[in-house]
XYZ file of C-alpha atoms in Angstrom:
698
model
C 54.584 -86.229 49.410
C 51.075 -85.281 50.120
C 51.971 -84.325 53.646
C 55.080 -82.824 52.284
C 52.765 -80.248 50.322
C 50.546 -79.775 53.305
C 47.525 -82.194 52.265
C 46.129 -84.393 54.823
C 47.184 -82.482 57.826
C 44.547 -81.303 60.282
C 44.789 -77.279 60.478
C 43.594 -75.331 63.607
C 41.443 -72.489 63.399
C 43.251 -69.497 62.291
C 41.692 -67.331 64.881
C 43.222 -69.498 67.740
C 45.820 -67.653 69.533
C 43.846 -64.419 69.286
C 45.128 -63.339 66.292
C 42.195 -63.530 64.287
C 42.284 -60.198 62.928
C 46.031 -60.342 62.008
C 45.286 -63.333 59.924
C 41.991 -61.882 58.309
C 44.236 -58.998 57.163
C 47.005 -61.163 55.821
C 44.256 -63.227 53.893
C 42.689 -59.901 52.248
C 46.312 -58.728 51.676
C 47.688 -61.522 49.871
C 44.109 -61.939 47.803
C 44.947 -58.199 46.644
C 48.384 -58.762 45.785
C 47.087 -62.040 43.788
C 44.940 -59.608 41.773
C 47.379 -56.992 41.223
C 49.767 -59.644 39.733
C 47.154 -61.280 37.495
C 46.187 -58.152 36.170
C 49.790 -57.492 35.151
C 50.215 -60.558 33.407
C 46.608 -59.799 31.980
C 48.107 -56.508 30.466
C 50.928 -58.265 28.922
C 48.597 -60.916 27.042
C 46.712 -57.323 26.093
C 50.011 -55.868 24.575
C 50.582 -53.449 27.398
C 54.198 -54.851 28.626
C 55.256 -51.131 29.922
C 51.900 -50.910 32.077
C 52.336 -54.404 33.356
C 55.933 -53.599 34.247
C 54.837 -50.350 35.827
C 52.109 -52.130 38.081
C 54.707 -54.491 39.511
C 57.298 -52.162 40.230
C 56.603 -51.672 44.003
C 55.382 -55.108 44.952
C 57.734 -57.748 46.544
C 54.997 -60.513 47.274
C 55.427 -64.258 45.674
C 52.651 -63.467 43.432
C 54.431 -60.252 42.046
C 57.731 -62.368 41.449
C 55.864 -64.848 39.715
C 54.214 -62.321 37.532
C 57.511 -60.810 36.826
C 58.890 -64.284 35.903
C 56.025 -64.851 33.718
C 56.285 -61.670 31.887
C 60.129 -62.333 31.259
C 59.407 -65.945 30.193
C 56.605 -64.626 27.675
C 59.030 -62.309 26.119
C 61.982 -64.518 26.187
C 59.931 -67.499 24.589
C 58.823 -64.963 21.919
C 62.055 -63.524 20.934
C 64.738 -66.097 22.084
C 66.989 -63.465 22.749
C 69.868 -64.603 25.408
C 69.443 -61.416 27.428
C 65.675 -62.271 27.965
C 66.061 -65.674 28.453
C 68.625 -64.988 31.410
C 66.192 -62.577 32.849
C 63.542 -65.095 32.593
C 65.761 -67.570 34.554
C 66.521 -65.272 37.144
C 63.288 -63.871 37.774
C 61.544 -67.379 37.969
C 64.028 -68.673 40.339
C 63.606 -65.860 42.533
C 59.850 -66.860 42.309
C 60.512 -70.523 43.131
C 62.458 -69.379 46.394
C 59.997 -66.862 47.467
C 57.210 -69.754 46.897
C 58.998 -71.980 49.125
C 59.347 -69.786 51.879
C 55.957 -68.582 51.884
C 54.597 -72.092 51.476
C 56.420 -72.963 54.625
C 55.152 -70.311 56.443
C 51.617 -71.065 55.506
C 52.104 -74.630 56.525
C 53.659 -73.603 59.860
C 51.030 -70.903 60.937
C 48.060 -72.864 59.546
C 46.737 -69.810 57.496
C 44.646 -70.840 54.881
C 43.713 -68.332 52.085
C 41.551 -70.881 50.313
C 38.125 -72.011 50.904
C 38.831 -75.512 49.515
C 42.591 -76.525 50.010
C 44.949 -76.810 52.584
C 47.488 -73.977 53.585
C 50.338 -73.472 51.393
C 48.612 -74.806 48.131
C 48.541 -71.612 46.392
C 52.500 -71.460 46.753
C 52.626 -74.993 45.655
C 51.128 -73.954 42.415
C 53.536 -70.737 42.326
C 56.489 -72.852 43.052
C 55.369 -75.370 40.247
C 54.635 -72.655 37.905
C 58.055 -71.188 38.465
C 59.872 -74.551 38.354
C 58.018 -75.524 34.693
C 58.771 -72.018 33.139
C 62.197 -71.633 34.507
C 62.911 -75.199 33.118
C 61.748 -74.158 29.539
C 63.703 -70.988 29.687
C 66.810 -73.140 30.651
C 66.402 -75.417 27.717
C 66.512 -72.297 25.398
C 69.862 -71.340 26.595
C 73.181 -72.851 24.894
C 74.446 -74.344 28.178
C 74.888 -77.930 28.578
C 74.931 -77.480 32.509
C 71.620 -75.214 32.175
C 69.852 -77.941 30.199
C 70.831 -80.385 33.291
C 69.106 -77.901 35.537
C 66.026 -77.709 33.440
C 65.574 -81.414 33.647
C 65.789 -81.098 37.498
C 63.334 -78.084 37.529
C 61.270 -79.893 35.321
C 61.118 -83.182 37.425
C 60.339 -80.936 40.545
C 57.349 -79.223 38.657
C 56.068 -82.672 37.561
C 56.168 -83.928 40.905
C 54.567 -80.901 42.512
C 51.797 -80.687 39.849
C 51.061 -84.491 40.134
C 50.723 -84.247 43.683
C 48.410 -81.152 43.756
C 46.510 -82.173 40.811
C 45.692 -85.672 42.168
C 44.304 -83.468 45.477
C 42.657 -80.632 43.426
C 40.976 -82.494 40.933
C 40.113 -85.727 42.748
C 36.772 -84.208 43.853
C 34.009 -81.882 42.337
C 33.629 -78.466 43.623
C 32.407 -78.572 47.179
C 33.302 -81.824 48.105
C 36.407 -80.956 50.158
C 34.550 -80.587 53.210
C 36.509 -83.445 55.036
C 39.410 -80.800 55.105
C 39.877 -78.989 58.531
C 41.054 -75.952 56.175
C 37.545 -75.800 54.872
C 35.532 -75.465 58.128
C 38.454 -73.330 59.539
C 38.249 -71.022 56.712
C 34.819 -70.193 57.560
C 35.762 -68.688 60.852
C 37.888 -66.347 58.995
C 34.284 -64.497 58.295
C 33.496 -64.581 61.826
C 33.553 -61.201 63.877
C 35.506 -61.196 67.266
C 33.966 -59.146 70.089
C 37.384 -58.039 71.169
C 38.314 -56.610 67.726
C 39.523 -52.861 67.861
C 37.872 -50.077 65.765
C 41.117 -49.696 64.056
C 41.279 -53.310 63.151
C 37.814 -52.922 61.752
C 38.858 -49.938 59.464
C 41.802 -51.759 57.952
C 39.925 -55.211 57.622
C 37.232 -53.039 55.530
C 39.717 -50.848 53.517
C 41.566 -53.843 52.687
C 38.284 -55.628 51.621
C 37.448 -52.372 49.265
C 40.959 -52.742 47.810
C 40.406 -56.266 47.154
C 37.078 -55.683 45.404
C 38.582 -52.875 43.606
C 41.599 -54.981 42.250
C 39.162 -57.954 41.394
C 36.940 -55.557 39.422
C 39.655 -54.025 37.637
C 40.919 -57.310 36.487
C 37.576 -59.020 35.604
C 35.271 -56.367 34.486
C 38.292 -53.775 33.493
C 36.736 -51.167 35.909
C 39.025 -48.027 35.835
C 37.164 -45.864 38.340
C 35.175 -47.768 40.931
C 34.031 -45.650 43.762
C 36.074 -45.386 46.817
C 32.916 -45.389 48.648
C 31.877 -48.806 47.514
C 30.443 -50.665 50.611
C 31.734 -53.975 51.286
C 32.106 -55.729 54.513
C 34.756 -57.905 55.839
C 33.051 -61.246 55.528
C 32.285 -60.445 51.723
C 36.057 -59.645 51.371
C 36.901 -62.870 52.867
C 34.655 -64.707 50.462
C 35.883 -62.724 47.542
C 39.588 -63.594 48.710
C 38.619 -67.036 48.826
C 37.510 -66.883 45.179
C 40.437 -65.319 43.986
C 42.927 -67.908 45.467
C 40.583 -70.645 44.472
C 40.577 -69.784 40.855
C 44.438 -69.130 40.914
C 44.755 -72.847 42.294
C 42.433 -74.505 40.043
C 43.332 -72.742 36.841
C 47.016 -72.994 37.579
C 47.022 -76.598 38.152
C 45.118 -77.409 34.920
C 46.620 -75.222 33.003
C 50.296 -76.005 33.957
C 49.922 -79.911 34.469
C 48.063 -80.009 31.429
C 50.445 -78.454 29.461
C 53.098 -80.694 30.750
C 51.299 -83.776 30.100
C 50.564 -82.733 26.654
C 54.084 -81.944 26.088
C 55.525 -85.154 27.387
C 53.102 -86.970 25.516
C 53.792 -85.788 21.874
C 57.847 -85.248 22.098
C 59.711 -87.744 19.930
C 59.727 -91.386 21.211
C 63.370 -91.592 21.576
C 63.280 -88.529 24.327
C 59.862 -90.073 25.621
C 61.614 -93.108 26.727
C 64.343 -91.082 28.294
C 61.764 -88.980 30.359
C 59.808 -91.926 31.325
C 62.720 -93.646 33.120
C 62.892 -90.775 35.431
C 59.235 -90.613 36.196
C 57.774 -88.666 33.690
C 54.582 -89.785 32.314
C 52.651 -88.011 29.407
C 48.941 -88.401 29.135
C 47.700 -86.770 25.908
C 44.018 -87.159 26.714
C 44.401 -85.878 30.472
C 46.427 -83.104 29.463
C 43.983 -81.774 27.018
C 40.903 -82.237 29.205
C 42.945 -80.084 31.699
C 43.724 -77.542 29.144
C 40.262 -77.137 27.743
C 38.964 -76.613 31.245
C 41.711 -74.200 32.103
C 40.886 -72.205 28.754
C 37.631 -71.047 30.295
C 39.317 -69.129 32.936
C 39.560 -65.234 32.330
C 43.022 -65.112 33.482
C 46.672 -65.444 32.335
C 46.240 -69.239 32.974
C 43.344 -69.378 30.511
C 45.324 -67.364 28.073
C 47.996 -69.728 28.180
C 45.910 -72.990 28.033
C 44.128 -71.642 24.711
C 47.185 -70.832 23.465
C 48.512 -74.262 23.919
C 45.398 -75.820 22.465
C 45.545 -73.116 19.248
C 49.129 -74.464 18.630
C 48.295 -78.351 19.083
C 45.013 -78.067 17.005
C 45.815 -75.223 14.853
C 49.411 -74.397 14.657
C 50.816 -73.011 11.649
C 52.936 -75.761 10.392
C 50.675 -78.465 12.216
C 48.900 -80.197 9.125
C 47.856 -83.546 7.925
C 47.385 -84.130 4.612
C 45.161 -87.478 5.635
C 41.815 -86.230 5.275
C 39.333 -87.574 7.608
C 36.451 -89.851 6.437
C 32.866 -88.107 6.655
C 29.843 -89.455 8.697
C 27.669 -87.922 6.325
C 28.131 -88.037 2.485
C 26.683 -84.439 2.481
C 29.774 -82.711 3.976
C 32.666 -82.132 2.090
C 36.663 -81.794 3.164
C 38.653 -78.840 2.037
C 41.486 -81.498 1.321
C 44.109 -79.685 3.626
C 43.161 -80.235 7.429
C 45.007 -78.958 10.232
C 46.097 -81.450 12.876
C 43.334 -80.253 15.022
C 41.385 -83.134 13.326
C 43.152 -85.696 15.067
C 45.396 -85.051 18.028
C 42.845 -83.987 20.266
C 41.486 -86.415 22.965
C 43.156 -89.187 21.338
C 40.374 -91.350 19.706
C 37.531 -89.107 20.083
C 38.253 -87.378 16.662
C 37.605 -89.605 13.733
C 35.553 -87.514 11.149
C 35.177 -84.174 9.531
C 32.280 -83.464 11.818
C 34.250 -84.186 14.826
C 36.984 -81.886 13.645
C 34.591 -79.142 13.147
C 33.055 -79.352 16.303
C 36.619 -79.067 17.801
C 37.209 -75.999 15.389
C 33.897 -74.447 16.894
C 35.127 -74.612 20.293
C 38.613 -73.034 19.294
C 36.905 -70.268 17.483
C 34.529 -69.434 20.330
C 37.398 -69.434 23.128
C 39.545 -67.251 20.698
C 36.581 -64.878 20.015
C 35.875 -64.528 23.961
C 39.610 -63.941 24.663
C 39.990 -61.427 21.994
C 37.066 -59.550 23.375
C 39.110 -59.758 26.884
C 42.120 -58.764 25.535
C 41.158 -56.312 22.739
C 44.440 -54.845 22.077
C 46.168 -58.216 22.076
C 48.325 -58.423 19.171
C 49.089 -62.132 19.953
C 45.438 -63.018 19.755
C 45.207 -60.946 16.493
C 48.014 -63.384 15.024
C 45.901 -66.414 16.440
C 42.904 -65.248 14.767
C 44.789 -64.877 11.193
C 46.371 -68.119 11.530
C 42.871 -69.875 12.387
C 41.451 -68.138 9.348
C 44.484 -69.188 7.236
C 43.835 -72.523 8.411
C 40.424 -72.843 6.649
C 42.129 -71.449 3.370
C 40.959 -67.957 3.050
C 44.526 -66.311 3.013
C 43.411 -62.993 1.868
C 41.045 -62.445 4.795
C 43.845 -63.821 6.862
C 46.338 -61.245 5.646
C 43.714 -58.607 5.940
C 42.996 -59.415 9.557
C 47.043 -59.310 10.269
C 47.018 -55.858 8.282
C 44.243 -54.407 10.747
C 45.922 -51.661 12.934
C 42.850 -50.373 14.502
C 44.194 -51.337 17.912
C 47.156 -48.982 17.700
C 50.801 -49.974 17.346
C 52.020 -53.391 18.605
C 54.034 -52.508 21.692
C 55.531 -56.140 21.870
C 58.121 -56.120 19.059
C 58.433 -60.249 19.360
C 54.758 -60.254 18.567
C 55.011 -57.837 15.639
C 57.790 -59.910 14.183
C 55.924 -63.236 14.532
C 52.740 -61.336 12.673
C 54.966 -60.011 10.121
C 56.593 -63.385 9.249
C 53.173 -65.164 9.173
C 51.786 -62.889 7.228
C 54.616 -62.720 4.648
C 54.420 -66.504 4.346
C 50.782 -66.107 3.260
C 51.541 -63.367 0.797
C 54.331 -65.931 -0.719
C 51.436 -68.548 -0.943
C 49.078 -65.854 -2.800
C 52.441 -64.961 -5.324
C 52.392 -61.452 -3.827
C 56.309 -62.098 -4.085
C 57.066 -58.235 -4.346
C 55.817 -57.335 -0.846
C 56.945 -60.335 0.461
C 60.470 -59.733 -0.226
C 60.380 -56.593 1.153
C 58.746 -57.656 4.285
C 61.472 -60.373 4.947
C 63.911 -57.805 4.877
C 61.974 -55.845 7.289
C 61.786 -58.639 9.620
C 65.941 -58.190 10.098
C 65.036 -55.258 12.268
C 62.161 -56.774 14.245
C 64.010 -59.947 15.076
C 67.467 -60.850 15.776
C 67.074 -64.369 14.718
C 67.269 -66.149 11.302
C 68.772 -63.159 9.353
C 70.391 -65.311 6.797
C 66.972 -67.209 6.090
C 65.355 -63.937 5.903
C 67.729 -62.392 3.287
C 67.558 -66.133 1.483
C 63.530 -65.758 1.485
C 63.826 -62.300 0.199
C 66.111 -63.430 -2.665
C 64.025 -66.504 -3.465
C 60.812 -64.030 -4.131
C 63.366 -61.680 -6.468
C 64.503 -64.769 -8.138
C 60.869 -65.519 -9.253
C 59.901 -62.223 -10.124
C 62.731 -62.001 -12.319
C 61.962 -65.302 -14.076
C 58.309 -64.091 -14.674
C 59.371 -60.739 -16.307
C 62.459 -61.921 -18.034
C 61.061 -61.765 -21.494
C 57.942 -59.381 -20.797
C 59.586 -56.950 -18.983
C 63.436 -57.265 -19.396
C 64.044 -53.820 -17.363
C 61.988 -54.771 -14.415
C 63.439 -58.487 -14.452
C 66.899 -56.720 -14.341
C 65.906 -54.883 -11.386
C 64.710 -57.897 -9.371
C 67.861 -60.082 -10.552
C 70.134 -57.404 -9.143
C 68.085 -57.285 -5.816
C 68.001 -61.212 -5.890
C 71.887 -61.373 -6.159
C 72.534 -58.926 -3.229
C 70.275 -61.007 -1.055
C 71.545 -64.379 -1.791
C 74.880 -63.241 -1.614
C 74.437 -61.503 1.956
C 72.528 -64.480 3.137
C 75.483 -67.006 3.818
C 77.559 -64.273 5.627
C 74.856 -64.103 8.534
C 74.899 -67.752 8.825
C 76.064 -69.064 12.351
C 75.353 -65.570 14.178
C 72.761 -67.223 16.528
C 72.487 -70.562 17.883
C 69.772 -72.423 19.475
C 70.440 -74.748 22.298
C 74.182 -74.771 21.357
C 73.309 -75.743 17.768
C 73.120 -74.196 14.257
C 69.606 -73.212 13.066
C 68.342 -76.007 10.717
C 67.444 -73.390 8.134
C 71.068 -71.834 8.480
C 72.366 -74.797 7.481
C 69.777 -74.987 4.493
C 70.729 -71.564 3.309
C 74.299 -72.123 3.431
C 74.065 -75.511 1.289
C 71.880 -74.111 -1.161
C 73.913 -70.792 -1.622
C 77.091 -72.557 -1.931
C 75.722 -74.965 -4.565
C 74.520 -72.076 -6.697
C 77.753 -70.301 -6.619
C 79.489 -73.599 -7.647
C 77.203 -73.988 -10.563
C 77.575 -70.251 -11.362
C 81.599 -70.655 -11.638
C 81.409 -74.126 -13.352
C 78.548 -73.042 -15.946
C 79.972 -69.643 -16.087
C 76.461 -67.897 -15.662
C 75.381 -65.209 -13.213
C 74.519 -66.344 -9.887
C 70.695 -65.938 -10.362
C 70.800 -68.099 -13.721
C 72.682 -70.676 -11.471
C 69.666 -71.541 -9.798
C 67.369 -74.635 -10.473
C 64.103 -75.583 -8.950
C 62.178 -72.565 -7.749
C 63.395 -71.738 -4.310
C 60.364 -69.886 -3.110
C 58.191 -72.948 -4.227
C 60.463 -75.029 -1.981
C 59.798 -72.590 1.195
C 55.998 -72.826 -0.132
C 55.894 -76.741 0.551
C 57.713 -76.369 3.968
C 55.018 -74.412 5.245
C 52.403 -76.304 3.870
C 51.185 -73.669 1.355
C 50.122 -75.736 -1.714
C 47.030 -76.820 0.079
C 46.094 -73.383 0.812
C 46.761 -72.065 -2.467
C 43.859 -71.092 -4.878
C 43.507 -73.160 -8.238
C 44.479 -70.526 -10.373
C 47.860 -69.936 -8.453
C 48.490 -73.616 -8.450
C 48.346 -73.713 -12.100
C 50.783 -70.556 -12.202
C 53.021 -72.641 -9.889
C 53.287 -75.654 -12.118
C 54.529 -73.180 -14.787
C 56.982 -71.268 -12.508
C 58.207 -74.826 -11.176
C 58.878 -76.023 -15.075
C 61.279 -72.838 -15.615
C 64.415 -74.963 -15.546
C 62.800 -77.394 -18.163
C 62.292 -74.647 -20.654
C 63.842 -76.269 -23.781
C 64.027 -73.041 -25.941
C 65.871 -70.976 -23.256
C 67.558 -73.474 -20.634
C 69.694 -71.185 -18.345
C 71.592 -74.398 -17.169
C 70.960 -77.995 -17.507
C 68.900 -79.734 -14.930
C 70.662 -81.744 -12.518
C 69.123 -85.041 -10.964
C 68.933 -83.392 -7.526
C 67.140 -80.504 -9.023
C 64.858 -82.675 -11.264
C 63.804 -84.783 -7.745
C 62.864 -81.581 -5.947
C 60.863 -80.289 -8.960
C 59.104 -83.390 -9.823
C 58.219 -83.786 -5.852
C 57.020 -80.034 -5.774
C 54.982 -80.476 -8.838
C 53.425 -83.904 -7.700
C 52.097 -81.561 -4.806
C 50.681 -78.893 -6.672
C 48.968 -81.555 -9.000
C 47.249 -83.288 -5.987
C 45.741 -80.181 -4.671
C 44.411 -79.513 -8.334
C 42.964 -83.202 -8.236
C 45.155 -84.476 -11.095
C 46.367 -87.269 -8.824
C 47.257 -89.701 -11.708
C 49.596 -86.879 -12.875
C 51.281 -86.458 -9.699
C 51.714 -90.212 -9.058
C 53.262 -90.656 -12.585
C 55.832 -88.158 -11.582
C 56.601 -89.630 -8.220
C 56.726 -93.397 -9.614
C 58.530 -92.669 -12.997
C 60.923 -89.619 -11.947
C 61.352 -89.645 -8.170
C 61.033 -92.928 -6.263
C 63.458 -94.967 -8.780
C 66.017 -92.590 -7.870
C 65.598 -92.517 -4.012
C 65.382 -96.341 -3.449
C 65.722 -99.765 -5.214
C 63.076 -102.336 -4.624
C 64.289 -105.620 -2.933
C 61.414 -107.811 -3.063
C 63.769 -110.769 -2.361
C 64.087 -109.525 1.345
C 60.601 -109.505 2.098
C 57.480 -107.305 1.685
C 55.459 -105.005 3.934
C 52.151 -105.841 5.577
C 50.322 -104.230 2.540
C 52.654 -106.019 -0.059
C 55.295 -103.217 -0.565
C 58.803 -104.745 -1.336
C 61.650 -104.207 1.122
C 63.869 -101.324 -0.470
C 67.531 -100.128 -0.341
C 67.669 -96.062 0.146
C 70.133 -93.792 -2.084
C 70.780 -91.044 0.338
C 73.332 -89.175 -1.874
C 71.446 -86.462 -2.926
C 71.846 -82.834 -2.018
C 68.251 -81.971 -1.144
C 68.311 -84.700 1.652
C 64.660 -83.857 2.457
C 63.337 -84.771 -0.871
C 63.880 -88.591 -0.306
C 61.526 -88.989 2.688
C 59.089 -86.227 1.657
C 58.729 -88.343 -1.615
C 57.923 -91.148 -0.057
C 55.446 -89.486 2.414
C 53.819 -87.814 -0.699
C 53.340 -91.217 -2.232
C 51.561 -92.492 0.631
C 49.298 -89.632 0.735
C 48.394 -90.020 -3.006
C 47.425 -93.646 -2.058
C 44.938 -92.279 0.667
C 43.347 -89.567 -1.509
C 42.706 -92.460 -4.223
C 41.581 -95.163 -2.083
C 40.901 -93.816 1.595
C 40.175 -96.487 4.082
C 40.602 -99.309 2.145
C 44.151 -98.266 1.720
C 44.926 -97.667 5.673
C 47.574 -100.441 5.721
C 49.509 -99.476 2.634
C 49.491 -95.762 3.530
C 50.901 -96.797 7.159
C 53.710 -98.749 5.292
C 54.595 -95.815 3.353
C 54.921 -93.794 6.515
C 56.847 -96.358 7.985
C 59.033 -96.307 4.803
C 59.512 -92.560 5.182
C 60.350 -92.844 9.180
C 62.882 -95.648 8.186
C 65.149 -93.132 5.834
C 66.096 -92.549 9.606
C 68.910 -90.082 9.419
C 69.454 -86.795 10.913
C 69.178 -85.290 7.353
C 68.720 -81.512 6.635
C 65.318 -80.333 8.020
C 64.370 -83.809 9.365
C 62.484 -82.565 12.008
C 59.989 -80.695 10.069
C 59.721 -83.564 7.797
C 59.412 -86.127 10.707
C 56.449 -84.196 12.205
C 54.540 -84.257 9.064
C 55.206 -88.127 9.091
C 54.336 -88.502 12.509
C 50.968 -86.237 12.294
C 49.817 -88.337 9.366
C 50.895 -91.597 11.241
C 49.011 -90.500 14.324
C 45.874 -89.503 12.086
C 45.757 -93.195 10.538
C 46.138 -94.644 13.895
C 43.333 -92.746 15.274
C 41.018 -93.881 12.291
C 42.046 -97.172 12.243
C 41.230 -97.648 15.770
C 37.989 -96.139 15.866
């Protein structure tokens, strides 16, 4: 395989055969094309896609085609539109084919554009990148055939990256002197006595073009002097720098991302992938991504995005607080998964977590300066601030329009959704209700869920003002009714990987349930709703841990609405009671009223979702085996309640209770059905389990 990629071969001097001038010109030309393409991808990261596409309009090179593919891929993965996905697949396939042709040509002619790596290595990287991103794009389609093609592309990407990574990262910088290409590349900078004046002029002009393109990308220079003096040897050295950086950063980013993804996917799929040669190594993947994140190019941007999502993603939180090395430090009580799933066993304390967060902050600060107009990075900064618990400041960051209007509508939609969820956590229900409807115009996905969320906000406003301001309450009751009635009519309009969206099915079940209650109890639709639906959403997005204390107290009151003995809209069902007690227990935990929260779970939730079976044995920590009761409508509530009981155990007893907490997590996992929202609940359980394993093994 190494020989197939061009490694291990002896490469004659590029000047052999009397074509040194042409080959030098080719090296400079390819480097210019690379720099122009890298700048185009930078423009997309800086929220300037129209400029990016314009700069690539006339190009025909492999780098140009890869840049178009990457741009289309970014737009496809941000918006999930079928047309965008198809465009990404097609353009990345074209980049694959062009990479294959250029790689073969480089190996055949022994033309090396790198000072360190064999001829064609750069095109092995472009081909692997096109395969990997093309595979991801195919996975987003609804076709079973496309999914099969995606696995093939993923396998090809893995094989190429594995081989190239083994060579590129097997030695430190400057230790590739055994490669004949390293010595032969030096001959590219030698002058030839037989060179013509025209050839000199061409080479010097192309060297100036390269300096301009590289300066424009790295230093953001816009008007460098056309008289800039640069000789050919300097141009060749600069070309080597461009290509070497592309190879190293590309391998680190793409192989790091692939290794990380394979290592954290669900175990069942992971076992299947391992059978066909995929091996994920989380620690190695993270190491590569951290290194790639230091580059000021699209690979560095992709690597940092991956790290931010892994460590500081909007739904990646763990309620297992890390122990402290020093008693002087305090934990926030709500930590993101950055504090555990980093370099496996390295992060085992609050102090370690803070060091990792500091690295992320430094990286994000640097990249925001490099991409000053990039709304995607503004979004990441807002998310990072929110993960620290400062929701008002996060909303302020996302409201900042000083960089001008957002050009990429997909990013604008993501920004608005994240900001609106934060507003919900801050109980800004009226603004949130309006924003959810605005999202319908920015995103063709999840329209049913957006209307459901808007309706849920109006329900809360109706309940809060029902007595104090009947006119205002009536207005929101009407708006809630309209939104809730519209939501189910939009279910099924979009499908993901040929399946209905999880929250679409959730919306359909909830609204049908309320309609049935409305008819059977002869009450208005809004009055047929039990436990606060917007507080369920707050739980799904881990909002209770970010909620200020005074709002947690209010949430307890809002959740008790359906138990109001003086004015009960309808009698609370067992299903609604389970959900209410679950949500109230979580709010109590973040109010440091753990004994009350445990009492709710032990007395009003767990007895309804399982029956202890001590005669069948016990877990390692002494918990009895159980028989589950899975007939409740809010199916997520059962495993979630078991999970929360384990979290209470950890909060009260910490390290002394590791075995018991792990047993609770195993009992939650053993619920096992493909229940409603099982993926979301399962990720929370897995995050907690991973953290416990890390702490226990340290």
